[in-house]
Coordinates of C-alpha atoms and ligand atoms in Angstrom, one line a residue:
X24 CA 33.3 -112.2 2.2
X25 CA 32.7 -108.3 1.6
X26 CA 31.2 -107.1 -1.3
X27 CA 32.3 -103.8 -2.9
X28 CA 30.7 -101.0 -4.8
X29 CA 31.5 -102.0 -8.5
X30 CA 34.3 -100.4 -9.5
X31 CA 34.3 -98.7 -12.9
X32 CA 37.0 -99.7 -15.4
X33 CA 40.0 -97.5 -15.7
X34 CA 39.6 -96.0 -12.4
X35 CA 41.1 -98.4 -10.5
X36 CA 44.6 -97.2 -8.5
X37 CA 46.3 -99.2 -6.5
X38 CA 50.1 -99.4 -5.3
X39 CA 52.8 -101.2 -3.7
X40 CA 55.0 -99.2 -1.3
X41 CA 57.8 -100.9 0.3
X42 CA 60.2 -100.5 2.7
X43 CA 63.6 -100.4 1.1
X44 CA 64.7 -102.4 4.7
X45 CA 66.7 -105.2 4.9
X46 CA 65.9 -107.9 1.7
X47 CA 62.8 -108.8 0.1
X48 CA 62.0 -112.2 0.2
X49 CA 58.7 -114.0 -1.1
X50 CA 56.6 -112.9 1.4
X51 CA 57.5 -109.3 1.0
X52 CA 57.1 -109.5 -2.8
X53 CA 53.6 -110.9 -2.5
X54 CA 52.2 -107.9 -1.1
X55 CA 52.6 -106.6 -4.8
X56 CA 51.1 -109.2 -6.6
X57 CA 47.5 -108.5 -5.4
X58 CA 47.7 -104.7 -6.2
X59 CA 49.2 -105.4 -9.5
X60 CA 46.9 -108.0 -10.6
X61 CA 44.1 -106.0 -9.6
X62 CA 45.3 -102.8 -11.4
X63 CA 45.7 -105.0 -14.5
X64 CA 42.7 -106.9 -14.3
X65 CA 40.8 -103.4 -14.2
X66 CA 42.9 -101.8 -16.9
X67 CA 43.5 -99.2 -14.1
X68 CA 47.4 -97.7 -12.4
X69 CA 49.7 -99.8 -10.3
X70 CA 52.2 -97.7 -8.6
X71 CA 54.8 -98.4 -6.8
X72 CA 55.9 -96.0 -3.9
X73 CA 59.2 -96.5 -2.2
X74 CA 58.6 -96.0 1.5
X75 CA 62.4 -94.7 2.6
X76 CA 61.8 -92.5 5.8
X77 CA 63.4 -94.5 7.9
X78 CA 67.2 -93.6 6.9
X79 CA 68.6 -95.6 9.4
X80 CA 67.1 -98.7 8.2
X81 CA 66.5 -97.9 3.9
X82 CA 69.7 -99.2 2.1
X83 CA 70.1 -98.5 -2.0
X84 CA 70.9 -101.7 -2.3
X85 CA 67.2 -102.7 -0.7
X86 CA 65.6 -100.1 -3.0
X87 CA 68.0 -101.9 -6.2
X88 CA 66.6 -105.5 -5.1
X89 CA 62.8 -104.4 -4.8
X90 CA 63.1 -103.0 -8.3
X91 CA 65.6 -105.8 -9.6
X92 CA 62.7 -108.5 -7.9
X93 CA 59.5 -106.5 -9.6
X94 CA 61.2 -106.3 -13.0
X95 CA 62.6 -110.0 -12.9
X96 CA 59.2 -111.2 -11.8
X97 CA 57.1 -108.8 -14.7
X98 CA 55.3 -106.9 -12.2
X99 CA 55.4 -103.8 -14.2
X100 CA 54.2 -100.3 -12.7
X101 CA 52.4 -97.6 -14.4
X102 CA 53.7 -94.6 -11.9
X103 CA 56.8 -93.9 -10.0
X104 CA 59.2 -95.5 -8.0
X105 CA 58.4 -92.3 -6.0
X106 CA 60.4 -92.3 -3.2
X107 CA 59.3 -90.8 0.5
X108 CA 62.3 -88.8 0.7
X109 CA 61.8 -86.6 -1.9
X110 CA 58.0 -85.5 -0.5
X111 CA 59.2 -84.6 2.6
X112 CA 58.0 -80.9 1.7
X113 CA 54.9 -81.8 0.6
X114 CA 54.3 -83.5 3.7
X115 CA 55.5 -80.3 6.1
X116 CA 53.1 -78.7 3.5
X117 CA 50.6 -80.8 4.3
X118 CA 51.0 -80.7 7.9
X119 CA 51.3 -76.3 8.1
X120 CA 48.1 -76.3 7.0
X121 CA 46.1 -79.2 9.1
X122 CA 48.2 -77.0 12.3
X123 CA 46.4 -73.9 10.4
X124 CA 43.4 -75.6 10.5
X125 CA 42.9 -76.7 13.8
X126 CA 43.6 -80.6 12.5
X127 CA 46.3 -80.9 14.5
X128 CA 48.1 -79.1 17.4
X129 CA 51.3 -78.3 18.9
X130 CA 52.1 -80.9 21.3
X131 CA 55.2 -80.1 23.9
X132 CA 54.7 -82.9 26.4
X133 CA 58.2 -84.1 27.3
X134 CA 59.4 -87.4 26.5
X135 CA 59.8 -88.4 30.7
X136 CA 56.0 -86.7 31.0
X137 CA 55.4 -89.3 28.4
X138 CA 56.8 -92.0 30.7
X139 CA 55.1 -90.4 34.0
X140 CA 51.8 -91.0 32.4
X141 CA 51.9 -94.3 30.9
X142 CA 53.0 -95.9 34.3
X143 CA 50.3 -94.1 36.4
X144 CA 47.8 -95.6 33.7
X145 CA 49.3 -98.6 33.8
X146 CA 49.0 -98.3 37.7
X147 CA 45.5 -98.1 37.3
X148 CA 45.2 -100.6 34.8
X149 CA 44.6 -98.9 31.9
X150 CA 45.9 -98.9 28.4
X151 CA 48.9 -96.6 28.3
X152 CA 48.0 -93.9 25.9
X153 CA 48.5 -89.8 25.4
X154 CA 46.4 -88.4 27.2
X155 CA 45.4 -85.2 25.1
X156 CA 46.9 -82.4 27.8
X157 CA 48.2 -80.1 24.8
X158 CA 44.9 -81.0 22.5
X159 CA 43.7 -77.3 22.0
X160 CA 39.7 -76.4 23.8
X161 CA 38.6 -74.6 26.3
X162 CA 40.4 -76.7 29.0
X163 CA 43.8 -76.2 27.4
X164 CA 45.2 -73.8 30.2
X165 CA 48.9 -74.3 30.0
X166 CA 51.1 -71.8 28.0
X167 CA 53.5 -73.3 26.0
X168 CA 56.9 -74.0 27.5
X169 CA 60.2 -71.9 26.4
X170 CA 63.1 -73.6 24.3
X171 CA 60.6 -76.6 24.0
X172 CA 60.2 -78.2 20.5
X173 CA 56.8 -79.5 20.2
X174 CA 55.4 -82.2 18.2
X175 CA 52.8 -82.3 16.1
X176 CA 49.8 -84.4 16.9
X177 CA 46.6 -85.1 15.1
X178 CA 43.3 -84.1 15.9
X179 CA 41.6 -87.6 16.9
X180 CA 38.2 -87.7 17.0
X181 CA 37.1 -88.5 20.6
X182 CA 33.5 -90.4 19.8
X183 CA 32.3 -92.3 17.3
X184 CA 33.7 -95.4 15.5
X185 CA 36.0 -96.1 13.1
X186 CA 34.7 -98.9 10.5
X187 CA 35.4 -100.4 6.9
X188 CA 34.5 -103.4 4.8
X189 CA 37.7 -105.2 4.9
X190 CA 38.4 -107.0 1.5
X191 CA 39.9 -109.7 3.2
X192 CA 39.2 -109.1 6.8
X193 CA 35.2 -108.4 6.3
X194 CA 33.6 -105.6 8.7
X195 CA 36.3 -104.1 11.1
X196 CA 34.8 -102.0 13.6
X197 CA 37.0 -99.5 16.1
X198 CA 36.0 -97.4 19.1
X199 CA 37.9 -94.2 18.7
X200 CA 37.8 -94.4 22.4
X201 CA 41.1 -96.7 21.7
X202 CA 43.0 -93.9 19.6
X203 CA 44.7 -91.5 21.1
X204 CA 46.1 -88.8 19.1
X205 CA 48.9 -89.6 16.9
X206 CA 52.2 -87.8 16.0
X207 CA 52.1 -86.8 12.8
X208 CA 55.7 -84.8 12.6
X209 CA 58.5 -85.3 15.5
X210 CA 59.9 -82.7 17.3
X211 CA 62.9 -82.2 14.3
X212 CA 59.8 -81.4 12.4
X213 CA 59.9 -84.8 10.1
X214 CA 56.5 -86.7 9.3
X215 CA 56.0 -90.1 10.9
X216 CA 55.1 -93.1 9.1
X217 CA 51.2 -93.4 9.1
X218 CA 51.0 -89.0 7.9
X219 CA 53.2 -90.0 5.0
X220 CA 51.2 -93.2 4.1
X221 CA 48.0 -91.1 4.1
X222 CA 49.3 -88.2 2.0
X223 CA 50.7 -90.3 -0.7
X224 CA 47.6 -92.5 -1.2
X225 CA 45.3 -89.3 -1.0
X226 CA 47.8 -87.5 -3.4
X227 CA 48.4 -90.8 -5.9
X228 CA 44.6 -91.1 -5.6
X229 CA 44.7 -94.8 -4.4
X230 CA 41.4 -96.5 -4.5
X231 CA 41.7 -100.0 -3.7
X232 CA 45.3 -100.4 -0.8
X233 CA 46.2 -104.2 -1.0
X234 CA 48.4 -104.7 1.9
X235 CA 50.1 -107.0 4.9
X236 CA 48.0 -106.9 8.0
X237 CA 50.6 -106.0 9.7
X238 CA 49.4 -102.7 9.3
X239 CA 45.6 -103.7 9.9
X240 CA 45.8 -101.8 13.5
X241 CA 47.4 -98.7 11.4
X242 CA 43.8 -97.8 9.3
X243 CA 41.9 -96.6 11.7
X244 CA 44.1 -93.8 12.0
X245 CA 44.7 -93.4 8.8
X246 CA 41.1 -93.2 8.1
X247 CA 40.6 -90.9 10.8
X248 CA 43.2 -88.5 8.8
X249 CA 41.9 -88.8 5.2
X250 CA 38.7 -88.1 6.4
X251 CA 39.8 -84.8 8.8
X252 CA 41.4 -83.7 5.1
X253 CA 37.8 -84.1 3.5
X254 CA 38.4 -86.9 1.9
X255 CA 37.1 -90.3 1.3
X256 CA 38.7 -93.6 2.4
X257 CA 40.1 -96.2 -0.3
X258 CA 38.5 -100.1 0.0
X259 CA 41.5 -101.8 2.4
X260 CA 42.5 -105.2 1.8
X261 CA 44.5 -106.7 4.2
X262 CA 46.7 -109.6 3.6
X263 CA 47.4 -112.6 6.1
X264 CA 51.2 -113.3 6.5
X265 CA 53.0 -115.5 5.0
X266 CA 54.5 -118.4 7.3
X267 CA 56.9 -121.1 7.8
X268 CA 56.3 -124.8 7.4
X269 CA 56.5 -124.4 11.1
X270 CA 54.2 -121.4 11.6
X271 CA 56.3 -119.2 11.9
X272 CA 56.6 -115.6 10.5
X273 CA 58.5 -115.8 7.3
X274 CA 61.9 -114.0 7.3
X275 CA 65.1 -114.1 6.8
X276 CA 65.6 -115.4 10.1
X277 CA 63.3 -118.3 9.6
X278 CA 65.1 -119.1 6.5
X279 CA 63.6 -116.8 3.7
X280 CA 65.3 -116.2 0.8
X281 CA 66.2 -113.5 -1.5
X282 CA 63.7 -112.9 -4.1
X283 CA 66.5 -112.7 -6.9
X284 CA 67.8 -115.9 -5.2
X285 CA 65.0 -118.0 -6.6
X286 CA 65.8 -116.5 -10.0
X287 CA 69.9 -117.6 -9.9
X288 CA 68.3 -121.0 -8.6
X289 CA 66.6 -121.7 -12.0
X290 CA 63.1 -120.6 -11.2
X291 CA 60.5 -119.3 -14.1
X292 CA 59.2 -116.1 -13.3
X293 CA 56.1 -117.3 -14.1
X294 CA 56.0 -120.0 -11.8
X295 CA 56.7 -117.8 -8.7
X296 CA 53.9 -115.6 -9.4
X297 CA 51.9 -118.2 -9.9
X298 CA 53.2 -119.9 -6.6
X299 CA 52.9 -116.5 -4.7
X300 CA 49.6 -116.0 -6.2
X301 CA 47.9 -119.3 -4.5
X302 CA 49.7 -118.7 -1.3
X303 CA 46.8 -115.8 -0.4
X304 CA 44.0 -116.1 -3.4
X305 CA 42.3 -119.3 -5.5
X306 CA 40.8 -119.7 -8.1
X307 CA 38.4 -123.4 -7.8
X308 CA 41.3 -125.7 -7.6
X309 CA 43.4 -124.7 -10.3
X310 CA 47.2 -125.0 -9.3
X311 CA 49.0 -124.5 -12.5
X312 CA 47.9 -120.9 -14.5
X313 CA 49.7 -118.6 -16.6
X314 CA 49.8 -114.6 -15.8
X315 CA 47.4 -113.7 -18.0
X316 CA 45.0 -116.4 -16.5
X317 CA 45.8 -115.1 -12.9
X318 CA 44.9 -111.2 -14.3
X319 CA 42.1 -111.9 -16.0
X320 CA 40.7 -114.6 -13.1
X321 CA 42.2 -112.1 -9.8
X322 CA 39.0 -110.3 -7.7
X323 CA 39.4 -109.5 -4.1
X324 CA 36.5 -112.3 -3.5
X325 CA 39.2 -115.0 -3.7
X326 CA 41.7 -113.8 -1.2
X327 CA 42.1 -115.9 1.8
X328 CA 41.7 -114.8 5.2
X329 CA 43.9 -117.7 6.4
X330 CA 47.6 -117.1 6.4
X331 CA 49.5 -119.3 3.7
X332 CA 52.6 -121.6 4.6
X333 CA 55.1 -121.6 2.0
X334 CA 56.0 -124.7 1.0
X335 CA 59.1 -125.0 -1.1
X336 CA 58.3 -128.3 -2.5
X337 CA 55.1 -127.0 -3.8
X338 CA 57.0 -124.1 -5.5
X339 CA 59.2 -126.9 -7.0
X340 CA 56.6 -128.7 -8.5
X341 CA 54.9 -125.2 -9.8
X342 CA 58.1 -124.5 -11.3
X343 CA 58.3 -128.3 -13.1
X344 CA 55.0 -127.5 -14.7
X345 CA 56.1 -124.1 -16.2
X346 CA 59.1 -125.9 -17.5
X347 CA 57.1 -128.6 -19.3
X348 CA 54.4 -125.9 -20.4
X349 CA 56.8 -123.8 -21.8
X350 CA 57.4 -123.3 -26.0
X351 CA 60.1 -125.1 -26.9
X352 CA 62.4 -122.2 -28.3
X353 CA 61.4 -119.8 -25.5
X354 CA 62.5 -122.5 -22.8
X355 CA 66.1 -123.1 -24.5
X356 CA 66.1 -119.0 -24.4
X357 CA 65.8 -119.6 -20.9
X358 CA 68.1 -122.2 -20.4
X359 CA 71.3 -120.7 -22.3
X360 CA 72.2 -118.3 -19.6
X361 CA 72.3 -120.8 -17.2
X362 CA 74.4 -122.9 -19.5
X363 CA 76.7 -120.3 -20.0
X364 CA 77.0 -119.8 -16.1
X365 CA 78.2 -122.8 -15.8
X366 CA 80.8 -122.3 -17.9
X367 CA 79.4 -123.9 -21.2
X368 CA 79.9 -122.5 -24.3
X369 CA 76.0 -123.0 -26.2
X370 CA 78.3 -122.4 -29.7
X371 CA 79.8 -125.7 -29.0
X372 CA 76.7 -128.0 -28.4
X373 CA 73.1 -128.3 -30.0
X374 CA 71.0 -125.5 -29.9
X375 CA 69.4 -124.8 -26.4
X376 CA 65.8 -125.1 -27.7
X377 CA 66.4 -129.0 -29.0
X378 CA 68.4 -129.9 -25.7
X379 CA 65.4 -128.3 -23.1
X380 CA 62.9 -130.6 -25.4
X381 CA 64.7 -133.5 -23.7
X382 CA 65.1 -132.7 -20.4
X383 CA 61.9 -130.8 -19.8
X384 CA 59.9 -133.5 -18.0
X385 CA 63.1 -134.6 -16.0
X386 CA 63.8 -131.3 -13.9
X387 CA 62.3 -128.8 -11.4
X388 CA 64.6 -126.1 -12.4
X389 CA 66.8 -124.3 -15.2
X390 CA 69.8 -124.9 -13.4
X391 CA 69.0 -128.6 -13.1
X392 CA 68.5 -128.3 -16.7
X393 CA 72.1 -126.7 -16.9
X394 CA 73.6 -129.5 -15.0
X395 CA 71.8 -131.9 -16.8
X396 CA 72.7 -131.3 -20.2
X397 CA 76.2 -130.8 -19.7
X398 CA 77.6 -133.7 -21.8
X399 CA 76.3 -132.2 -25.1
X400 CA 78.5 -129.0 -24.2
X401 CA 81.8 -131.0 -22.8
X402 CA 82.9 -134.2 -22.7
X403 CA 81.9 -136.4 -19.4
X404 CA 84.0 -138.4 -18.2
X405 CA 82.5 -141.5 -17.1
X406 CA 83.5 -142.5 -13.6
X407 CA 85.4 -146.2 -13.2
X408 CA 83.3 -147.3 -11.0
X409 CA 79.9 -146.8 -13.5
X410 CA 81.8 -147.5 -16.6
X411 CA 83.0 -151.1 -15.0
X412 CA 79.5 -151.9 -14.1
X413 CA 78.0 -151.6 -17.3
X414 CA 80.6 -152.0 -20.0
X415 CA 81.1 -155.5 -19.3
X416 CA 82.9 -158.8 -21.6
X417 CA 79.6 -159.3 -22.7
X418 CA 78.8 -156.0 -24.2
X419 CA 81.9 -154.6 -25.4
X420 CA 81.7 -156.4 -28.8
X421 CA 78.0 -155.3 -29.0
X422 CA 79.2 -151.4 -28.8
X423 CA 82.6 -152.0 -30.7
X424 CA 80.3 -153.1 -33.7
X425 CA 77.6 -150.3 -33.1
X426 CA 80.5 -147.8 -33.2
X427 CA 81.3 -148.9 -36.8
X428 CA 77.8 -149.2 -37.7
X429 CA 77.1 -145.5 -36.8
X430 CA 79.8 -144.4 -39.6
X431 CA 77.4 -144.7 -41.9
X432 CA 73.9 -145.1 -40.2
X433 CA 71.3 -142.6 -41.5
X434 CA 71.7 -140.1 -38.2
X435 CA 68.0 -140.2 -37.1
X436 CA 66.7 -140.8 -33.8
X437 CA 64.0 -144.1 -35.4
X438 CA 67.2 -145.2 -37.2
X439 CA 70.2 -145.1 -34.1
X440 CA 67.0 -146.6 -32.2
X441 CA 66.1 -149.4 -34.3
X442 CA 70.5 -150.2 -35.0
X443 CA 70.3 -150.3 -31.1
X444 CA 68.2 -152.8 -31.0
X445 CA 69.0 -155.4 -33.7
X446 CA 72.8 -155.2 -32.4
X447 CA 71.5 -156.2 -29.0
X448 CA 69.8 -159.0 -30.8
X449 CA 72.4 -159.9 -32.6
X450 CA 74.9 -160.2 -29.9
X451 CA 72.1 -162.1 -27.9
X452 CA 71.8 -159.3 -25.4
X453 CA 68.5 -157.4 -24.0
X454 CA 68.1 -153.6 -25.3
X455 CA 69.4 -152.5 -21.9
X456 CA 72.9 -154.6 -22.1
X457 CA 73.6 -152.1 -24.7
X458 CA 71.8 -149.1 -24.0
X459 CA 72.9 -148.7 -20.6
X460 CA 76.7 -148.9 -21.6
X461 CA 76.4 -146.6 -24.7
X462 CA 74.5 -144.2 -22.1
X463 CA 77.9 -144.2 -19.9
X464 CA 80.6 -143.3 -22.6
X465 CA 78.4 -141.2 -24.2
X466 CA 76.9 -139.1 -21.4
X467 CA 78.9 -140.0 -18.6
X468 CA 76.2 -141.6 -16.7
X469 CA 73.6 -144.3 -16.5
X470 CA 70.5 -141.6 -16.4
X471 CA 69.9 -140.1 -19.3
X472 CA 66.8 -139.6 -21.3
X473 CA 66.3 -142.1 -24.2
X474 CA 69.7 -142.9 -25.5
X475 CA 68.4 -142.5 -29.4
X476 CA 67.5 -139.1 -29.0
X477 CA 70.0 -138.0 -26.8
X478 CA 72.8 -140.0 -30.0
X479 CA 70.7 -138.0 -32.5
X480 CA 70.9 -134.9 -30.7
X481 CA 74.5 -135.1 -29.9
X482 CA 75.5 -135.9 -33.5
X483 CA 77.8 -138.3 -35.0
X484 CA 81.3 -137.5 -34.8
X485 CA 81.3 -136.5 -31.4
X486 CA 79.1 -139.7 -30.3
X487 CA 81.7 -141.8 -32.2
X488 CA 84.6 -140.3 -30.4
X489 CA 83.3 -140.7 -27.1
X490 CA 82.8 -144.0 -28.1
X491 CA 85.7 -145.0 -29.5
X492 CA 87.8 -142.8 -26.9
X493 CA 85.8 -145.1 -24.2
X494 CA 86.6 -148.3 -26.0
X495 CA 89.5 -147.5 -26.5
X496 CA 89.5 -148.3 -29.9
X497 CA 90.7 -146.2 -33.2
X498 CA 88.5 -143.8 -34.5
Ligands
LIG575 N1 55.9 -99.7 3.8 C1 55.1 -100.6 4.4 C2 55.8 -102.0 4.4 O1 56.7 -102.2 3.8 C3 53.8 -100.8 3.6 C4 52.8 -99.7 3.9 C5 51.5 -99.8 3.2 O2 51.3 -100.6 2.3 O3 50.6 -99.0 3.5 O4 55.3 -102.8 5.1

């Protein structure tokens, strides 16, 4: 693994800078986590950068679900959204003066030139690649051609290598041999991609750039410009991708899902960080950690070189463990809009807080939780079928005379539990001859967390009328 220079506190910048394209999913999203936990970790500046030159492509709504996924998921930014767009003159700026400055040149090779000379080096087995004809020096002979609008290319050096410590990579090493010189503005005059990329993180003073390695084969040239402006590199950290089950690149065609998705399915926050967060990094073994513990614990030093697989059932069980580590009251602040969503009223019930208490252990998510809970909202209605199995001859009297015993029972869970039992005794019946029929006309099924607390919760009246409605028997 590569070690750094140690960074000194309260310098650190580091950013996320997506393209509004198309929907972020999970894997998208995790290329901020890193930068984010980083920034916080070193009390330094996470910005996020909205990287929208490509107009055919950048939607609003893309931009609305990057923020929408960043806020949802608390990773909170320090500087911007800046948005591409709206630099596009400091980036003509930018490139004037690297023209001015002999960085870059005028460029008027036409695209079927272009085509020409990539297949006669392809011919001849080489890589195709520009061959420098319009790079300005004393062998630069041609005058430039009328009504011709040239692009702009940069300066490549022609020896030498490129390298840099790669924080998840290690030492990457490239012959500029292999570069040929990149266009930095088309013929329209717009910047291209990689200019843009290197202007922002010189201009938002980026020190550490955490990012997918898809773009690994894009620092050299990057490099190769920050340097020509006089300036010094950032520390790179590439990230592997995140796959399928199957191995294959995550994405929407390979079944990804919406960021915001995992939020309407019941998912903590919390959890997918901390889910996303040991898909690329580790920390010893730990599984289960809050986001303070993944800030304070997050170095470069832990990030994997080996691509993660995401695992859905894994992010299930993260999720689970949120749910049950969760204070009471904040989980049934978490619950109630997903009991309202399903068209509960929470006025009409037990507060959310008591109800999550019970069904915390029981569920992956909040809108199992939702589902669950239901009958302390409405009342179930039991079907035929479940109701004929377990209220049977021999029961019935058991729950007629518990129905009249609740009238005046003290309404505590130790108290409904202990009636429960000495009426089973008393009508020579086990526990469960009774518990599982007072479970189905009071919650409308047969699983249910323990019948006593979910009586005690429910209250008296209403347990009594679903009783007596179910025995048909007067209230
Ligand atoms: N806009 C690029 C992307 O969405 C990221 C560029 C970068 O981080 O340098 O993949």
């Amino acid at each position: 693994m590569s070690s750094f220079p140690p960074v000194s506190p309260g310098s650190v910048r580091t950013r996320f800078a997506p393209s509004p394209t198309g929907f972020i999913h999970l894997g998208n999203i995790r290329s901020a986590l890193f930068p984010w936990a980083f920034a916080r970790g070193q009390r330094g500046i996470f910005i996020l950068r909205i990287e929208d030159t490509d107009t055919e492509r950048s939607t609003p709504e893309a931009v609305q679900a990057i923020l929408g996924a960043m806020e949802w998921l608390g990773l909170d930014y320090d500087e911007g959204p800046y948005y591409q767009m709206q630099r596009m003159e400091r980036y003509r700026a930018v490139i004037a003066q690297m023209v001015e400055r002999g960085l870059a040149y005028r460029c008027y090779t036409m695209p079927a030139e272009l085509d020409a000379m990539r297949a006669a080096q392809m011919s001849r087995g080489e890589k195709p690649r520009y061959d420098g004809r319009w790079r300005p020096g004393p062998a630069l002979a041609l005058p430039p051609p009328a009504g011709v609008a040239p692009v702009i290319r940069f300066k490549n050096p022609l020896a030498g290598t490129v390298r840099w410590d790669d924080g998840v990579k290690g030492p990457i090493a490239i012959d500029n041999a292999e570069l040929d010189d990149l266009v930095i503005a088309r013929s329209d005059g717009t910047p291209t991609y990689n200019f843009c990329v290197v202007v922002d993180d010189l201009d938002m003073q980026i020190t550490h750039v955490i990012r997918g390695d898809d773009h690994v084969n894009n620092t050299p040239r990057q490099i190769n410009i920050i340097r020509a402006l006089g300036a010094e590199p950032p520390v790179y950290a590439h990230l592997p991708t995140v796959l399928t089950p199957e191995g294959e690149k995550l994405s929407k065609r390979h079944g990804a899902r919406s960021v915001l998705q995992y939020r309407d399915d019941g998912y903590l926050p919390e959890a997918v960080v901390n889910y996303l967060a040991r898909l690329g990094w580790s920390h010893g073994d730990d599984e289960v950690f809050s986001r303070d513990e993944f800030i304070a614990w997050f170095n470069l030093a832990g990030l994997s070189s080996a691509p993660g697989r995401f695992d859905a059932d894994k992010l299930r069980w993260v999720n689970h463990e949120h749910i049950k580590r969760l204070p009471d009251d904040e989980l049934g602040r978490r619950l109630l809009p997903y009991l309202e969503r399903t068209g509960i009223d929470p006025q009409s019930g037990p507060s959310a807080g008591r109800v999550a208490v019970l069904f915390r252990d029981r569920v992956s998510t909040l809108v199992e939780m939702a589902e669950a809970a239901r009958y302390f909202y409405v009342t179930p209605h039991a079907p035929a079928d479940v109701l004929a199995t377990h209220l049977t001859d021999a029961s019935r009297p058991a729950l007629v005379a518990l129905h009249a015993q609740f009238a005046d029972l003290c309404w505590t869970r130790d108290a409904i539990g202990t009636a429960i039992k000495a009426n089973a005794a008393h009508h020579g019946l086990k526990p469960g001859q009774v518990m599982m029929p007072l479970r189905v006309l009071v919650a409308g099924s047969a699983q249910t967390p323990a019948i006593d607390a979910v009586l005690a919760l429910l209250g008296r009246v209403p347990a009594r009328e679903r009783l007596a409605a179910g025995l048909d028997i007067d209230h």
